[in-house]
CSV table of C-alpha atoms in Angstrom, one decimal:
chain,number,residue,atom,x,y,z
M,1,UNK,CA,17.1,17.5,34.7
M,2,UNK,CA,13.2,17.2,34.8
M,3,UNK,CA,11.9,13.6,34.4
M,4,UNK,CA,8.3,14.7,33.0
M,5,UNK,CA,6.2,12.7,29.9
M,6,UNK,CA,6.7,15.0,26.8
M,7,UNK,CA,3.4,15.7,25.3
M,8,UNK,CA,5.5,16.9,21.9
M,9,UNK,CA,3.6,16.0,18.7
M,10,UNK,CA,5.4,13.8,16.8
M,11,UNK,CA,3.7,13.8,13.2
M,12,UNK,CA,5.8,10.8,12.1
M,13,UNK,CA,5.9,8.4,15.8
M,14,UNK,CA,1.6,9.2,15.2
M,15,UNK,CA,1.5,8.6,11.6
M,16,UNK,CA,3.6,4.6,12.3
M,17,UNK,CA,1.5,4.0,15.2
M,18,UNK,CA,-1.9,4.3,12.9
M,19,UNK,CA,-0.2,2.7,10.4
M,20,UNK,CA,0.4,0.0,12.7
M,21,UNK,CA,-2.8,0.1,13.8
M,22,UNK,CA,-4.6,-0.6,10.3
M,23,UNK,CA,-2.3,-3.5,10.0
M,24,UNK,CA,-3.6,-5.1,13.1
M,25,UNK,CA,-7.0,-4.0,12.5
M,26,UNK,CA,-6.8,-5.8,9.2
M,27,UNK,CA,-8.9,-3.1,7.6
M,28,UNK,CA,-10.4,-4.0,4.3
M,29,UNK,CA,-9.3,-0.8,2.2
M,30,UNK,CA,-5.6,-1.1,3.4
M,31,UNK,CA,-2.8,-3.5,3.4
M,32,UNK,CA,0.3,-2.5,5.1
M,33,UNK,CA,2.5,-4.1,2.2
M,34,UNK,CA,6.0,-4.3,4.3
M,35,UNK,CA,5.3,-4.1,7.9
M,36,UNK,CA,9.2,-4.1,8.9
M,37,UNK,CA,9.2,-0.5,7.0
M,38,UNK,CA,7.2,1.4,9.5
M,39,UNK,CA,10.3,0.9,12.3
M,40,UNK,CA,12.9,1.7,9.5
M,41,UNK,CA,10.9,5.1,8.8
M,42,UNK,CA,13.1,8.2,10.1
M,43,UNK,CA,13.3,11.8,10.3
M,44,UNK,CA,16.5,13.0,7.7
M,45,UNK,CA,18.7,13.9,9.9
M,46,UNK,CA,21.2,16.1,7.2
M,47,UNK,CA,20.3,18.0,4.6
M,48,UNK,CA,21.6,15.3,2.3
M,49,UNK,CA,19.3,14.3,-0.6
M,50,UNK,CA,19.5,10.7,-0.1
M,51,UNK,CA,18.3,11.0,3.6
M,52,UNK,CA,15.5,13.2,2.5
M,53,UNK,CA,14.7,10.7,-1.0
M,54,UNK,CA,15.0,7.9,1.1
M,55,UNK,CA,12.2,9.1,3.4
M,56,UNK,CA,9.6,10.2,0.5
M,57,UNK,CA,10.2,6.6,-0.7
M,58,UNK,CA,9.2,5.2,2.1
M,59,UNK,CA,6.4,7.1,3.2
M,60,UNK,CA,4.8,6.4,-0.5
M,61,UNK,CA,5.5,2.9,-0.2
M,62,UNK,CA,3.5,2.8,2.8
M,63,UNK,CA,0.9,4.8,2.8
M,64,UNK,CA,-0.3,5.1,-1.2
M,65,UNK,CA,0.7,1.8,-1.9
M,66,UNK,CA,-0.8,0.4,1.0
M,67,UNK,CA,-4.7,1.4,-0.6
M,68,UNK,CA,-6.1,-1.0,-1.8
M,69,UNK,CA,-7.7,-0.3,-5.2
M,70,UNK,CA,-9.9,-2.8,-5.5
M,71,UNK,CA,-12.2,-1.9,-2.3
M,72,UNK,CA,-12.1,1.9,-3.3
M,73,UNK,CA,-13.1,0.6,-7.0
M,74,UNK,CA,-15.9,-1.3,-5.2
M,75,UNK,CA,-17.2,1.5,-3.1
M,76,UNK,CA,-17.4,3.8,-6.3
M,77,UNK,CA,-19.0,1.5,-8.5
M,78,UNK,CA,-21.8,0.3,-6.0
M,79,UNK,CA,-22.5,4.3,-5.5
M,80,UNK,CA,-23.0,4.3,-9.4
M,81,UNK,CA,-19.4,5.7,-10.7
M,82,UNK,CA,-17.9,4.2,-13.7
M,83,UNK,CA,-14.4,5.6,-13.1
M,84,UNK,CA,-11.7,4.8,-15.9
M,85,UNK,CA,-9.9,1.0,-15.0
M,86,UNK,CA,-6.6,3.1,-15.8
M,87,UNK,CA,-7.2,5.0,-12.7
M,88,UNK,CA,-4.6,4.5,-9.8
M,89,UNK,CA,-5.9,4.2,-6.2
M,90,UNK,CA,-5.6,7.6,-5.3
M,91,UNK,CA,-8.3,8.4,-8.1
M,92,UNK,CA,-10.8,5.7,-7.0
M,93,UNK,CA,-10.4,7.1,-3.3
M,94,UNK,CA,-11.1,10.6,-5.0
M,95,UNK,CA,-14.3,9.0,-6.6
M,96,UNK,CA,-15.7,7.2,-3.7
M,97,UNK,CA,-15.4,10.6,-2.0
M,98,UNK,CA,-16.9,12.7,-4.4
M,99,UNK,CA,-19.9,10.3,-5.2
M,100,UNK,CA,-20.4,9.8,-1.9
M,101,UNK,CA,-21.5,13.9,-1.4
M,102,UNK,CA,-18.6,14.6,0.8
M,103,UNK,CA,-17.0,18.1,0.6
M,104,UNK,CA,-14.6,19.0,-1.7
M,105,UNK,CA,-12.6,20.3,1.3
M,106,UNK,CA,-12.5,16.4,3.2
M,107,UNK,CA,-12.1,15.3,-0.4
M,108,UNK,CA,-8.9,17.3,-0.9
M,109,UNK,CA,-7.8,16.7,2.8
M,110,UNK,CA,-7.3,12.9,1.6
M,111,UNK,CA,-6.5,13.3,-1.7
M,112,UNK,CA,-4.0,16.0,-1.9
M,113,UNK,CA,-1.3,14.6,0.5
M,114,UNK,CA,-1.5,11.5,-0.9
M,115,UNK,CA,-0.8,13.1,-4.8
M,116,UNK,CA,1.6,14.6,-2.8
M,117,UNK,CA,3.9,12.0,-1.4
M,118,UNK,CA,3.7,10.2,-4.8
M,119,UNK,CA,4.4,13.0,-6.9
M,120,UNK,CA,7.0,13.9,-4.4
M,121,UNK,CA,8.4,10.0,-4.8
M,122,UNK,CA,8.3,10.6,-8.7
M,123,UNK,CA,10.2,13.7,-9.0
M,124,UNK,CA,13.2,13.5,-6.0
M,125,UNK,CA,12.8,9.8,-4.3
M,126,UNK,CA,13.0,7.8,-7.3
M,127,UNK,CA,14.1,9.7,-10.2
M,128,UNK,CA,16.2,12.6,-8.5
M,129,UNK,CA,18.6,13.9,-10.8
M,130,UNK,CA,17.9,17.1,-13.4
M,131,UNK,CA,17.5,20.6,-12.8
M,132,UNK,CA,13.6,20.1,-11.8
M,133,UNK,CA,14.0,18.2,-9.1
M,134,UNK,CA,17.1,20.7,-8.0
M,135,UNK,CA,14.6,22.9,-8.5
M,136,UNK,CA,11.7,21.4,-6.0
M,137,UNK,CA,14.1,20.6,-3.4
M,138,UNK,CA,15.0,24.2,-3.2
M,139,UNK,CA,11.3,25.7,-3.2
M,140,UNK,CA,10.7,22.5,-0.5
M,141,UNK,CA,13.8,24.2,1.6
M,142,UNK,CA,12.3,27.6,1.5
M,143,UNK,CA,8.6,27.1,2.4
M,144,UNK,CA,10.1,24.2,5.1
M,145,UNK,CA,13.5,25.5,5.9
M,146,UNK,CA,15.0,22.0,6.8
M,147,UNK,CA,13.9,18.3,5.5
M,148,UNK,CA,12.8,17.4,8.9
M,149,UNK,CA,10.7,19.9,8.8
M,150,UNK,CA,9.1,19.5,5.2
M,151,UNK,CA,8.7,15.5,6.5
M,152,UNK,CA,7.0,16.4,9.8
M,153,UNK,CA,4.8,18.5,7.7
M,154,UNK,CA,4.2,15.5,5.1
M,155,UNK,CA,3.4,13.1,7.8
M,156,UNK,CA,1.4,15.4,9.4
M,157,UNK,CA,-1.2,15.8,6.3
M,158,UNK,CA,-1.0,12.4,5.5
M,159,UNK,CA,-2.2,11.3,9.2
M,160,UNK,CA,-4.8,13.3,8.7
M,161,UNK,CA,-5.6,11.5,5.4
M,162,UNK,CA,-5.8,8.3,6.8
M,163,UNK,CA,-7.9,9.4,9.8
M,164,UNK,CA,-10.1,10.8,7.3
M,165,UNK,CA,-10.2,7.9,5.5
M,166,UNK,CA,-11.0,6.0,8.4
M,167,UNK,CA,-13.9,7.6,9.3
M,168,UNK,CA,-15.6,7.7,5.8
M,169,UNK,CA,-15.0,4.3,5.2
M,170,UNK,CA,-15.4,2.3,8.6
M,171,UNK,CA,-18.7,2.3,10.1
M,172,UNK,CA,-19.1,3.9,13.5
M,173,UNK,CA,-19.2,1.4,16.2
């Protein structure tokens, strides 16, 4: 037995500790809507679908429904976008990208996890029955081989969303 610091990434421990960190930070363009969440967030450890549903729920909860709308609406509109009012906040965010001049690549590196999670919330978390979301969980089970894995990967893209989103919305100090 070794007693040495692991330096293991841990996509999930990094994406609660920044999501703790825009809580404190009280960052104008996110609200941490149930704080108490972020502890109760865990890998699935079975293969079981409510383990795995459980976790997609949770990670939309807190991370799409933690943008707030009405600052993304803001940043769009003072740039000169009209967007549609019907639009959800993962649309503004994509607008106060786009009309900003960023690249369509940063652009998709926030937008694209985040449609991700939600879609992925839609289809298995929340309304998991029917032969499509059989379906899903099986193509998720051979590109990820386990739903850890498939979550650590999740976590993973959506850390990077949020640093991403940091950076383009906070000035530098």
């Amino acid at each position: 037995f070794k007693g040495e610091w692991s330096d293991h990434h841990d996509p999930l421990q990094e994406l609660q500790t920044c999501l703790n960190d825009l809580h404190r930070s009280g960052v104008a363009w996110f609200t941490l809507r149930e704080p108490a969440l972020v502890d109760q967030l865990h890998y699935p450890l079975t293969a079981a679908d409510k383990a795995w549903n459980d976790t997609l729920v949770a990670l939309a909860k807190l991370v799409v429904e933690g943008l707030e709308k009405k600052y993304f609406v803001a940043l769009a509109k003072n740039k000169g976008a009209s967007g549609d009012p019907k639009w959800n906040s993962i649309s503004w965010v994509q607008e106060a990208i786009n009309i900003s001049g960023i690249s369509k690549e940063i652009a998709d590196d926030v937008t694209v996890p985040l449609r991700t999670v939600q879609d992925l919330r839609t289809k298995l978390g929340a309304h998991s029955g029917g032969s499509e979301a059989a379906s899903l969980r099986a193509d998720l089970i051979r590109k990820y081989k386990t739903p850890r894995a498939h979550i650590e990967h999740l976590c993973d893209e959506l850390l990077r969303s949020l640093n991403h989103l940091r950076n383009l919305v906070e000035p530098a100090t």
